[in-house]
């Protein structure tokens, strides 16, 4: 007779087995759903640091105003009040500038000798401490009708000069508000605003430039050029560029190229000169000279924009060579030097040998060219000013500049360049940050590293700080901050890490991992139902 099985024991064992199954299901669900899925999500998520999107959007409402301090040094208080009122009315509705006028009575210790135009800059420097961006309007008791603009930051005028004339000089020579507005609008809305000649000619903003001076000798056997390029650069070019060191870093390089003939054939024109002819090079063909030169200059070896200056020695077979305008007239009156400028590239100067040397030279003899150094360097530096954004002042009636020092810039020209570069750099930085923010919002799987995030935040802060310094009248610091903002924004926009996961979107991530997770997920998800029933019954029985 068999033993009788206790039903209580069977029920107890069944309950223990069911309890272990429930615990096992819970452990599997916790491991997969609580640890596995979050770990997978974290390891496959795109790294994206938080960005100040609100601050970047607010740049659209950032109104950049440059405060200009005008110091009126006048002989009498009544005259000071009148000029202050006239200048205030003239600059009342400016869009870029906020003009502050401070009037002072000229010190009584100044003598008639001090009021001579040759001493005016010295008087201004010793009696008025002007910072970068400030301007001095000084009335003199000297007897002359002309208005003189000094090398420092002063305009010197007679008691007969009115405020409208002074406002015109300030607007067209120093402040150049129209050019600043056009630069700002053309960068922001290029489809609506077209650049003028000055903006199309000027090199884009950059923290550094290379200045490459090249002498081209197409026939070294019959043509010798007697010139020390290094000495010339150290004597003239580097001191000139040192005045602009605040705006950018300049690196001056020089080289010689040989056996590089012109790619176009100049037209032979008979004349009554010693050689009985000269050669004409029409303006229309000048752009065709740039491409073959560019191939040989090696100007692409640097990451910085290169400003090219080419000195082309013309052999006697094509000399004298002259550039002709589209109307058929000579463009220059100098017999031995002809030049042209290519916007955002550089300038070319043709130096002709003397007519006597070519006439006396025999077929087997070489001719030596000794360049007119002052003329050639003066041409190059004039072209360099245009390429950097310092245009020649428009002629104004009875307005002259003081006698120039050799190849030097006016301080007010440098200030004007800083203003236009500041507006250009701030506008470019703002547009770059806004474009980058829109891109990162639209494409959610682009990596945003800590480095990129810090650069964006730094650029935003620098733009705001620059605008504050400009509004306070600190042009120097405002410009330096705008340059840093421009560099930081460009570095963030061109960072290679932004493309790290651009071609691995979310749908592909799910397509790869779901076939792996789904077979394991189905039993776990179904076991959740049994877990719920188990605890529901326990709650009812309790």
Coordinates of C-alpha atoms in Angstrom, one line a residue:
X1 CA 0.0 0.0 0.0
X2 CA 1.7 3.3 -1.2
X3 CA 2.4 6.3 0.8
X4 CA -0.2 9.1 0.7
X5 CA 1.2 12.4 -0.7
X6 CA 0.5 15.4 1.4
X7 CA -1.3 18.1 -0.7
X8 CA 0.1 20.8 1.6
X9 CA 3.7 19.8 0.7
X10 CA 2.9 19.9 -3.1
X11 CA 1.3 23.3 -2.8
X12 CA 4.2 24.6 -0.9
X13 CA 6.7 23.4 -3.4
X14 CA 4.7 24.9 -6.3
X15 CA 4.5 28.2 -4.5
X16 CA 8.3 28.2 -4.0
X17 CA 8.9 27.4 -7.7
X18 CA 6.5 30.2 -8.8
X19 CA 8.2 32.6 -6.4
X20 CA 11.6 31.8 -7.9
X21 CA 10.3 32.3 -11.4
X22 CA 8.8 35.6 -10.5
X23 CA 12.1 36.7 -8.9
X24 CA 14.0 35.5 -12.0
X25 CA 11.6 37.5 -14.2
X26 CA 12.0 40.6 -12.1
X27 CA 15.8 40.3 -12.2
X28 CA 15.8 39.8 -16.0
X29 CA 13.5 42.9 -16.4
X30 CA 15.6 45.0 -14.1
X31 CA 18.9 44.0 -15.8
X32 CA 17.5 44.5 -19.3
X33 CA 15.2 47.5 -18.8
X34 CA 16.8 49.2 -15.8
X35 CA 20.5 48.7 -16.7
X36 CA 20.8 47.5 -20.3
X37 CA 18.5 49.9 -22.1
X38 CA 19.8 53.0 -20.3
X39 CA 23.4 51.9 -20.8
X40 CA 22.8 51.3 -24.5
X41 CA 21.1 54.7 -24.8
X42 CA 23.9 56.5 -23.1
X43 CA 26.7 54.8 -25.1
X44 CA 25.0 55.4 -28.4
X45 CA 23.8 59.0 -27.7
X46 CA 25.4 61.9 -29.5
X47 CA 27.5 64.1 -27.2
X48 CA 25.9 67.6 -27.2
X49 CA 26.8 70.2 -24.6
X50 CA 24.2 72.8 -23.9
X51 CA 24.4 76.0 -25.8
X52 CA 23.1 79.5 -25.1
X53 CA 20.5 79.5 -27.9
X54 CA 18.6 82.4 -26.3
X55 CA 21.6 84.6 -26.2
X56 CA 22.5 83.8 -29.8
X57 CA 19.0 84.6 -31.0
X58 CA 19.2 87.9 -29.0
X59 CA 22.2 89.0 -31.2
X60 CA 19.6 90.0 -33.8
X61 CA 18.5 92.8 -31.5
X62 CA 22.1 93.8 -30.6
X63 CA 22.5 97.4 -31.7
X64 CA 26.2 98.3 -32.2
X65 CA 26.9 101.9 -31.6
X66 CA 30.3 103.4 -31.8
X67 CA 30.8 106.4 -29.5
X68 CA 33.0 109.1 -31.0
X69 CA 34.5 111.9 -28.9
X70 CA 35.1 115.2 -30.7
X71 CA 37.2 117.7 -28.8
X72 CA 36.5 121.2 -30.0
X73 CA 39.5 123.5 -29.2
X74 CA 38.1 127.0 -29.9
X75 CA 39.3 130.5 -29.4
X76 CA 36.0 131.9 -27.8
X77 CA 33.1 130.4 -25.9
X78 CA 30.5 131.9 -28.2
X79 CA 32.2 130.3 -31.2
X80 CA 32.4 127.0 -29.3
X81 CA 28.7 127.0 -28.6
X82 CA 27.9 127.7 -32.2
X83 CA 30.1 124.9 -33.6
X84 CA 28.8 122.5 -30.9
X85 CA 25.2 123.1 -31.9
X86 CA 26.0 122.8 -35.7
X87 CA 27.9 119.5 -35.3
X88 CA 25.3 118.1 -32.9
X89 CA 22.6 118.7 -35.5
X90 CA 24.8 117.2 -38.3
X91 CA 25.3 113.9 -36.5
X92 CA 22.0 113.7 -34.7
X93 CA 20.5 110.9 -36.8
X94 CA 23.5 108.7 -37.4
X95 CA 22.9 105.0 -37.4
X96 CA 26.3 103.8 -36.4
X97 CA 27.8 106.6 -34.3
X98 CA 27.0 108.3 -31.1
X99 CA 28.9 111.6 -31.2
X100 CA 30.0 113.3 -27.9
X101 CA 31.3 116.8 -28.3
X102 CA 33.5 118.3 -25.7
X103 CA 34.5 122.0 -26.1
X104 CA 37.7 123.6 -24.7
X105 CA 39.1 127.0 -24.9
X106 CA 42.5 127.1 -26.5
X107 CA 45.3 127.8 -23.9
X108 CA 46.4 131.4 -23.8
X109 CA 50.1 130.3 -23.8
X110 CA 50.0 129.3 -27.4
X111 CA 51.8 131.8 -29.7
X112 CA 51.4 132.6 -33.3
X113 CA 54.3 130.4 -34.0
X114 CA 52.4 127.4 -32.6
X115 CA 49.6 128.0 -35.0
X116 CA 51.7 127.5 -38.1
X117 CA 50.4 124.4 -39.9
X118 CA 53.8 122.7 -39.7
X119 CA 53.6 122.8 -35.8
X120 CA 49.9 121.9 -35.4
X121 CA 50.3 118.2 -34.7
X122 CA 53.0 118.9 -32.1
X123 CA 50.7 121.4 -30.4
X124 CA 47.8 119.0 -30.5
X125 CA 49.9 116.2 -29.1
X126 CA 51.3 118.3 -26.2
X127 CA 48.1 120.0 -25.2
X128 CA 45.4 117.4 -25.9
X129 CA 45.7 113.8 -24.9
X130 CA 43.7 112.0 -27.5
X131 CA 43.0 108.3 -27.3
X132 CA 42.4 105.9 -30.3
X133 CA 39.2 106.9 -32.1
X134 CA 39.0 110.4 -30.7
X135 CA 39.3 113.5 -32.9
X136 CA 40.4 117.1 -32.4
X137 CA 38.9 120.1 -34.1
X138 CA 41.2 123.0 -33.5
X139 CA 40.6 126.6 -34.4
X140 CA 43.6 128.7 -35.2
X141 CA 44.2 132.4 -35.5
X142 CA 46.6 132.0 -38.4
X143 CA 45.6 133.8 -41.6
X144 CA 44.7 131.1 -44.1
X145 CA 41.6 129.9 -45.8
X146 CA 42.5 126.3 -46.1
X147 CA 41.6 123.6 -43.7
X148 CA 44.4 121.2 -42.8
X149 CA 44.1 117.6 -41.6
X150 CA 47.0 116.5 -39.6
X151 CA 48.9 113.3 -39.3
X152 CA 47.6 112.6 -35.8
X153 CA 43.9 113.0 -35.1
X154 CA 43.4 116.8 -35.7
X155 CA 41.6 119.1 -38.1
X156 CA 42.9 122.6 -38.0
X157 CA 40.7 125.4 -39.4
X158 CA 40.3 129.2 -39.4
X159 CA 37.6 131.2 -37.5
X160 CA 35.7 131.5 -40.8
X161 CA 35.0 127.8 -41.1
X162 CA 31.5 126.7 -40.4
X163 CA 30.2 123.5 -38.8
X164 CA 28.8 122.0 -42.0
X165 CA 32.2 122.0 -43.6
X166 CA 33.8 120.3 -40.6
X167 CA 30.9 117.7 -40.5
X168 CA 31.6 116.9 -44.2
X169 CA 35.3 116.3 -43.5
X170 CA 34.5 114.1 -40.6
X171 CA 31.8 112.1 -42.5
X172 CA 33.7 111.5 -45.7
X173 CA 37.3 111.1 -44.4
X174 CA 37.2 109.9 -40.8
X175 CA 33.9 108.3 -39.9
X176 CA 32.7 107.0 -43.3
X177 CA 29.4 105.9 -42.0
X178 CA 27.9 105.0 -45.4
X179 CA 30.7 102.5 -46.0
X180 CA 30.1 100.9 -42.6
X181 CA 26.4 100.6 -43.1
X182 CA 26.9 99.1 -46.5
X183 CA 29.4 96.6 -45.1
X184 CA 27.1 95.6 -42.4
X185 CA 24.0 95.2 -44.6
X186 CA 25.9 93.4 -47.4
X187 CA 27.1 90.8 -44.9
X188 CA 23.7 90.3 -43.3
X189 CA 21.7 90.3 -46.5
X190 CA 23.9 89.8 -49.5
X191 CA 21.0 89.2 -51.9
X192 CA 19.6 92.7 -51.2
X193 CA 22.7 94.8 -51.0
X194 CA 25.6 94.8 -53.4
X195 CA 29.1 95.9 -52.4
X196 CA 30.6 99.1 -53.6
X197 CA 34.1 99.3 -55.2
X198 CA 35.8 99.8 -51.9
X199 CA 34.2 96.7 -50.3
X200 CA 34.9 94.5 -53.4
X201 CA 38.5 95.6 -53.4
X202 CA 39.2 95.2 -49.7
X203 CA 40.5 91.9 -48.4
X204 CA 38.1 90.1 -46.0
X205 CA 38.9 90.3 -42.3
X206 CA 41.6 88.0 -41.1
X207 CA 43.8 87.9 -37.9
X208 CA 46.9 87.6 -40.1
X209 CA 48.1 88.3 -43.7
X210 CA 51.1 87.4 -45.7
X211 CA 52.6 90.1 -47.9
X212 CA 54.5 88.5 -50.7
X213 CA 56.8 90.7 -52.8
X214 CA 58.0 89.1 -56.1
X215 CA 60.4 90.4 -58.7
X216 CA 59.8 88.7 -62.1
X217 CA 62.7 88.7 -64.6
X218 CA 61.5 87.1 -67.9
X219 CA 65.0 87.2 -69.5
X220 CA 67.8 87.1 -67.0
X221 CA 70.5 86.7 -69.6
X222 CA 69.8 90.1 -71.2
X223 CA 68.1 91.9 -68.3
X224 CA 69.6 92.6 -64.9
X225 CA 67.6 94.1 -62.0
X226 CA 69.8 95.9 -59.4
X227 CA 67.6 95.8 -56.3
X228 CA 68.0 94.5 -52.8
X229 CA 64.5 93.3 -51.9
X230 CA 65.2 92.5 -48.3
X231 CA 66.7 95.9 -47.6
X232 CA 63.7 97.5 -49.3
X233 CA 61.2 95.5 -47.2
X234 CA 63.0 96.3 -44.0
X235 CA 63.3 100.0 -44.8
X236 CA 59.9 100.8 -46.2
X237 CA 57.3 98.0 -46.0
X238 CA 57.8 96.7 -42.4
X239 CA 57.7 100.2 -40.8
X240 CA 54.6 100.9 -42.8
X241 CA 52.9 97.7 -41.6
X242 CA 54.0 98.1 -38.0
X243 CA 51.5 101.0 -37.8
X244 CA 48.8 98.4 -38.6
X245 CA 50.0 95.8 -36.2
X246 CA 46.9 96.4 -33.9
X247 CA 44.6 95.3 -36.7
X248 CA 46.4 92.2 -37.9
X249 CA 49.7 90.4 -37.9
X250 CA 51.7 90.8 -41.1
X251 CA 54.4 88.6 -42.4
X252 CA 56.6 90.0 -45.2
X253 CA 58.2 87.7 -47.7
X254 CA 60.1 88.2 -51.0
X255 CA 61.2 86.1 -53.9
X256 CA 62.6 86.2 -57.4
X257 CA 61.1 84.5 -60.4
X258 CA 62.9 84.0 -63.7
X259 CA 61.9 83.0 -67.3
X260 CA 58.2 83.9 -66.8
X261 CA 57.1 85.9 -69.9
X262 CA 53.8 87.7 -70.3
X263 CA 51.0 85.5 -71.4
X264 CA 49.6 88.3 -73.7
X265 CA 51.3 90.1 -76.6
X266 CA 51.3 93.9 -76.2
X267 CA 50.5 96.0 -79.2
X268 CA 53.4 97.8 -80.9
X269 CA 52.7 101.5 -81.2
X270 CA 55.0 103.8 -83.3
X271 CA 56.0 107.1 -81.7
X272 CA 58.7 109.8 -81.9
X273 CA 60.8 108.5 -78.9
X274 CA 64.4 107.4 -79.0
X275 CA 63.4 103.8 -79.9
X276 CA 60.7 104.9 -82.3
X277 CA 58.0 102.8 -80.7
X278 CA 56.4 101.7 -77.5
X279 CA 54.1 98.8 -76.5
X280 CA 50.5 99.2 -75.4
X281 CA 48.8 96.8 -72.9
X282 CA 45.0 97.4 -72.8
X283 CA 43.2 97.3 -69.5
X284 CA 40.9 94.6 -70.8
X285 CA 43.8 92.0 -70.9
X286 CA 45.3 92.8 -67.5
X287 CA 43.2 90.1 -65.6
X288 CA 44.7 87.5 -68.0
X289 CA 48.1 88.2 -66.5
X290 CA 47.0 87.2 -62.9
X291 CA 46.3 83.5 -63.5
X292 CA 49.8 82.5 -64.9
X293 CA 51.4 84.6 -62.2
X294 CA 49.4 83.0 -59.5
X295 CA 50.6 79.5 -60.6
X296 CA 54.2 80.5 -60.0
X297 CA 54.0 82.7 -56.9
X298 CA 53.5 79.9 -54.4
X299 CA 51.2 82.1 -52.4
X300 CA 49.0 79.1 -51.4
X301 CA 51.6 77.7 -49.0
X302 CA 50.1 79.7 -46.1
X303 CA 46.7 79.4 -44.4
X304 CA 46.5 83.2 -44.2
X305 CA 45.3 85.4 -47.1
X306 CA 48.2 86.5 -49.2
X307 CA 48.6 90.1 -50.5
X308 CA 50.7 89.8 -53.7
X309 CA 52.9 92.6 -55.0
X310 CA 54.6 91.8 -58.3
X311 CA 57.4 93.8 -59.9
X312 CA 57.7 92.8 -63.5
X313 CA 60.9 93.8 -65.3
X314 CA 60.1 94.6 -68.9
X315 CA 62.8 93.4 -71.4
X316 CA 63.9 95.8 -74.2
X317 CA 62.1 93.7 -76.7
X318 CA 58.8 94.9 -75.2
X319 CA 59.9 98.2 -73.8
X320 CA 58.7 100.8 -73.0
X321 CA 55.4 99.1 -71.9
X322 CA 52.5 101.3 -71.1
X323 CA 49.0 100.5 -69.8
X324 CA 46.1 102.0 -71.9
X325 CA 42.6 102.6 -70.6
X326 CA 39.5 101.5 -72.4
X327 CA 39.2 104.9 -73.9
X328 CA 42.5 104.5 -75.6
X329 CA 44.6 106.8 -73.4
X330 CA 47.8 106.2 -71.3
X331 CA 46.9 105.6 -67.7
X332 CA 50.2 106.9 -66.3
X333 CA 52.5 109.7 -67.1
X334 CA 55.6 108.1 -65.6
X335 CA 57.8 106.8 -68.4
X336 CA 59.4 103.9 -66.4
X337 CA 56.7 102.7 -64.1
X338 CA 53.2 101.4 -64.9
X339 CA 50.9 99.6 -62.4
X340 CA 47.5 98.1 -61.9
X341 CA 45.6 96.6 -59.0
X342 CA 43.6 93.4 -58.8
X343 CA 40.9 93.4 -56.0
X344 CA 41.5 91.0 -53.1
X345 CA 44.7 89.7 -54.8
X346 CA 47.3 92.4 -55.0
X347 CA 49.1 94.7 -57.4
X348 CA 51.5 94.5 -60.4
X349 CA 54.1 97.1 -61.3
X350 CA 55.9 97.2 -64.6
X351 CA 59.4 98.7 -64.5
X352 CA 60.8 99.7 -67.9
X353 CA 64.5 100.0 -68.7
X354 CA 65.7 103.4 -69.7
X355 CA 65.3 104.3 -73.4
X356 CA 69.0 105.1 -73.6
X357 CA 70.1 101.8 -72.2
X358 CA 67.9 99.8 -74.7
X359 CA 69.1 102.0 -77.6
X360 CA 72.8 101.6 -76.7
X361 CA 72.6 97.9 -75.9
X362 CA 73.8 95.5 -78.5
X363 CA 72.1 92.2 -79.2
X364 CA 74.6 90.2 -77.1
X365 CA 74.7 92.7 -74.2
X366 CA 72.6 92.8 -71.1
X367 CA 70.7 95.8 -69.8
X368 CA 70.6 96.7 -66.1
X369 CA 67.4 98.2 -64.6
X370 CA 67.8 100.3 -61.4
X371 CA 64.2 100.7 -60.2
X372 CA 63.0 104.1 -59.1
X373 CA 62.7 102.8 -55.5
X374 CA 60.6 105.7 -54.1
X375 CA 58.1 105.5 -57.0
X376 CA 57.8 101.7 -56.9
X377 CA 57.4 101.5 -53.1
X378 CA 55.0 104.4 -53.1
X379 CA 52.9 102.6 -55.7
X380 CA 52.9 99.4 -53.7
X381 CA 52.0 101.1 -50.4
X382 CA 49.2 103.0 -52.0
X383 CA 47.8 99.8 -53.4
X384 CA 48.3 98.1 -50.0
X385 CA 46.2 100.8 -48.3
X386 CA 43.4 100.2 -50.8
X387 CA 43.5 96.4 -50.4
X388 CA 43.4 96.7 -46.6
X389 CA 40.4 99.1 -46.6
X390 CA 42.0 102.6 -46.4
X391 CA 40.7 104.5 -49.4
X392 CA 42.2 107.7 -50.7
X393 CA 40.3 110.6 -49.3
X394 CA 37.9 112.3 -51.7
X395 CA 39.0 115.8 -52.7
X396 CA 37.2 118.5 -50.8
X397 CA 37.3 122.2 -51.5
X398 CA 40.0 124.0 -49.5
X399 CA 40.9 120.9 -47.5
X400 CA 44.5 119.6 -47.5
X401 CA 46.5 117.2 -45.5
X402 CA 49.7 118.3 -43.8
X403 CA 52.9 117.6 -45.6
X404 CA 53.4 113.8 -45.5
X405 CA 56.1 112.0 -43.7
X406 CA 57.7 109.4 -45.8
X407 CA 55.4 106.4 -46.4
X408 CA 53.5 106.7 -43.1
X409 CA 49.8 106.3 -42.3
X410 CA 47.7 109.0 -40.7
X411 CA 46.5 108.0 -37.2
X412 CA 42.9 108.9 -38.2
X413 CA 43.3 106.5 -41.2
X414 CA 44.2 103.7 -38.8
X415 CA 41.2 104.6 -36.6
X416 CA 38.9 104.5 -39.6
X417 CA 40.3 101.1 -40.5
X418 CA 39.7 99.8 -37.0
X419 CA 36.1 101.0 -37.1
X420 CA 35.3 99.2 -40.4
X421 CA 37.1 96.1 -39.3
X422 CA 35.2 96.1 -36.0
X423 CA 31.8 96.3 -37.8
X424 CA 32.9 93.6 -40.3
X425 CA 34.1 91.3 -37.6
X426 CA 31.2 91.7 -35.2
X427 CA 28.7 91.3 -38.0
X428 CA 30.5 88.2 -39.3
X429 CA 30.7 86.7 -35.8
X430 CA 27.0 87.3 -35.2
X431 CA 26.0 85.7 -38.5
X432 CA 28.3 82.7 -37.9
X433 CA 26.9 82.0 -34.5
X434 CA 23.3 82.3 -35.6
X435 CA 23.9 80.0 -38.6
X436 CA 25.7 77.5 -36.5
X437 CA 22.9 77.6 -33.9
X438 CA 20.2 77.0 -36.5
X439 CA 22.3 74.1 -37.9
X440 CA 22.7 72.4 -34.6
X441 CA 19.0 72.8 -33.8
X442 CA 17.9 71.3 -37.1
X443 CA 20.3 68.3 -37.1
X444 CA 20.1 66.7 -33.7
X445 CA 22.8 64.1 -34.2
X446 CA 25.7 66.5 -34.8
X447 CA 28.3 66.2 -32.1
X448 CA 28.8 69.3 -29.9
X449 CA 32.0 68.8 -27.9
X450 CA 33.0 70.8 -24.9
X451 CA 35.6 72.6 -27.0
X452 CA 33.0 73.7 -29.6
X453 CA 30.6 74.7 -26.8
X454 CA 33.2 76.8 -25.1
X455 CA 34.1 78.5 -28.3
X456 CA 30.5 79.4 -29.0
X457 CA 30.0 80.7 -25.5
X458 CA 33.2 82.6 -25.7
X459 CA 32.4 84.2 -29.0
X460 CA 28.9 85.2 -27.8
X461 CA 30.4 86.8 -24.7
X462 CA 33.1 88.6 -26.7
X463 CA 30.5 90.0 -29.2
X464 CA 28.5 91.5 -26.3
X465 CA 31.6 92.8 -24.5
X466 CA 32.8 94.4 -27.8
X467 CA 29.5 96.2 -28.3
X468 CA 29.7 97.5 -24.7
X469 CA 33.2 98.8 -25.1
X470 CA 32.3 100.5 -28.4
X471 CA 29.3 102.2 -26.8
X472 CA 31.6 103.5 -24.1
X473 CA 34.0 105.0 -26.7
X474 CA 36.8 102.5 -26.2
X475 CA 37.6 101.8 -29.9
X476 CA 40.9 99.9 -29.2
X477 CA 39.4 97.4 -26.8
X478 CA 36.2 97.1 -28.8
X479 CA 38.2 96.2 -31.9
X480 CA 40.4 93.7 -30.1
X481 CA 37.3 92.0 -28.6
X482 CA 35.6 91.9 -32.0
X483 CA 38.7 90.2 -33.5
X484 CA 38.7 87.6 -30.8
X485 CA 35.0 87.0 -31.3
X486 CA 35.5 86.6 -35.0
X487 CA 38.3 84.1 -34.6
X488 CA 36.4 82.1 -31.9
X489 CA 33.2 82.0 -34.0
X490 CA 35.0 80.8 -37.2
X491 CA 36.9 78.2 -35.2
X492 CA 33.7 76.8 -33.8
X493 CA 31.9 76.8 -37.2
X494 CA 34.8 75.0 -38.9
X495 CA 35.6 72.5 -36.1
X496 CA 35.9 69.0 -37.6
X497 CA 34.2 67.3 -34.7
X498 CA 30.8 68.8 -35.8
X499 CA 30.8 66.1 -38.6
X500 CA 31.6 63.2 -36.3
X501 CA 28.2 61.4 -36.5
X502 CA 26.5 63.4 -39.2
X503 CA 26.1 60.3 -41.3
X504 CA 24.8 58.0 -38.6
X505 CA 21.2 59.2 -38.0
X506 CA 18.7 57.9 -35.4
X507 CA 16.8 55.7 -37.8
X508 CA 20.0 53.8 -38.7
X509 CA 20.8 53.4 -35.1
X510 CA 17.4 51.7 -34.4
X511 CA 17.7 49.6 -37.5
X512 CA 21.0 48.2 -36.3
X513 CA 20.2 47.5 -32.7
X514 CA 16.5 46.5 -32.7
X515 CA 17.1 43.1 -34.4
X516 CA 19.5 42.4 -31.6
X517 CA 17.4 43.6 -28.7
X518 CA 13.9 42.5 -29.8
X519 CA 14.3 38.7 -29.4
X520 CA 15.5 39.2 -25.9
X521 CA 13.0 41.9 -25.1
X522 CA 9.8 39.9 -26.1
X523 CA 10.1 37.2 -23.3
X524 CA 10.9 39.9 -20.7
X525 CA 8.0 42.1 -21.7
X526 CA 5.6 39.1 -21.6
X527 CA 6.9 38.1 -18.2
X528 CA 5.9 41.6 -16.9
X529 CA 2.3 40.4 -17.2
X530 CA 2.9 37.4 -15.0
X531 CA 4.7 39.6 -12.4
X532 CA 1.7 41.9 -12.3
X533 CA -0.7 39.0 -11.9
X534 CA 1.4 37.5 -9.1
X535 CA 1.5 40.6 -7.0
X536 CA -2.2 41.4 -7.7
X537 CA -3.3 38.0 -6.4
X538 CA -1.1 38.3 -3.3
X539 CA -2.7 41.7 -2.6
X540 CA -6.2 40.2 -3.0
X541 CA -5.4 37.2 -0.7
X542 CA -3.9 39.4 1.9

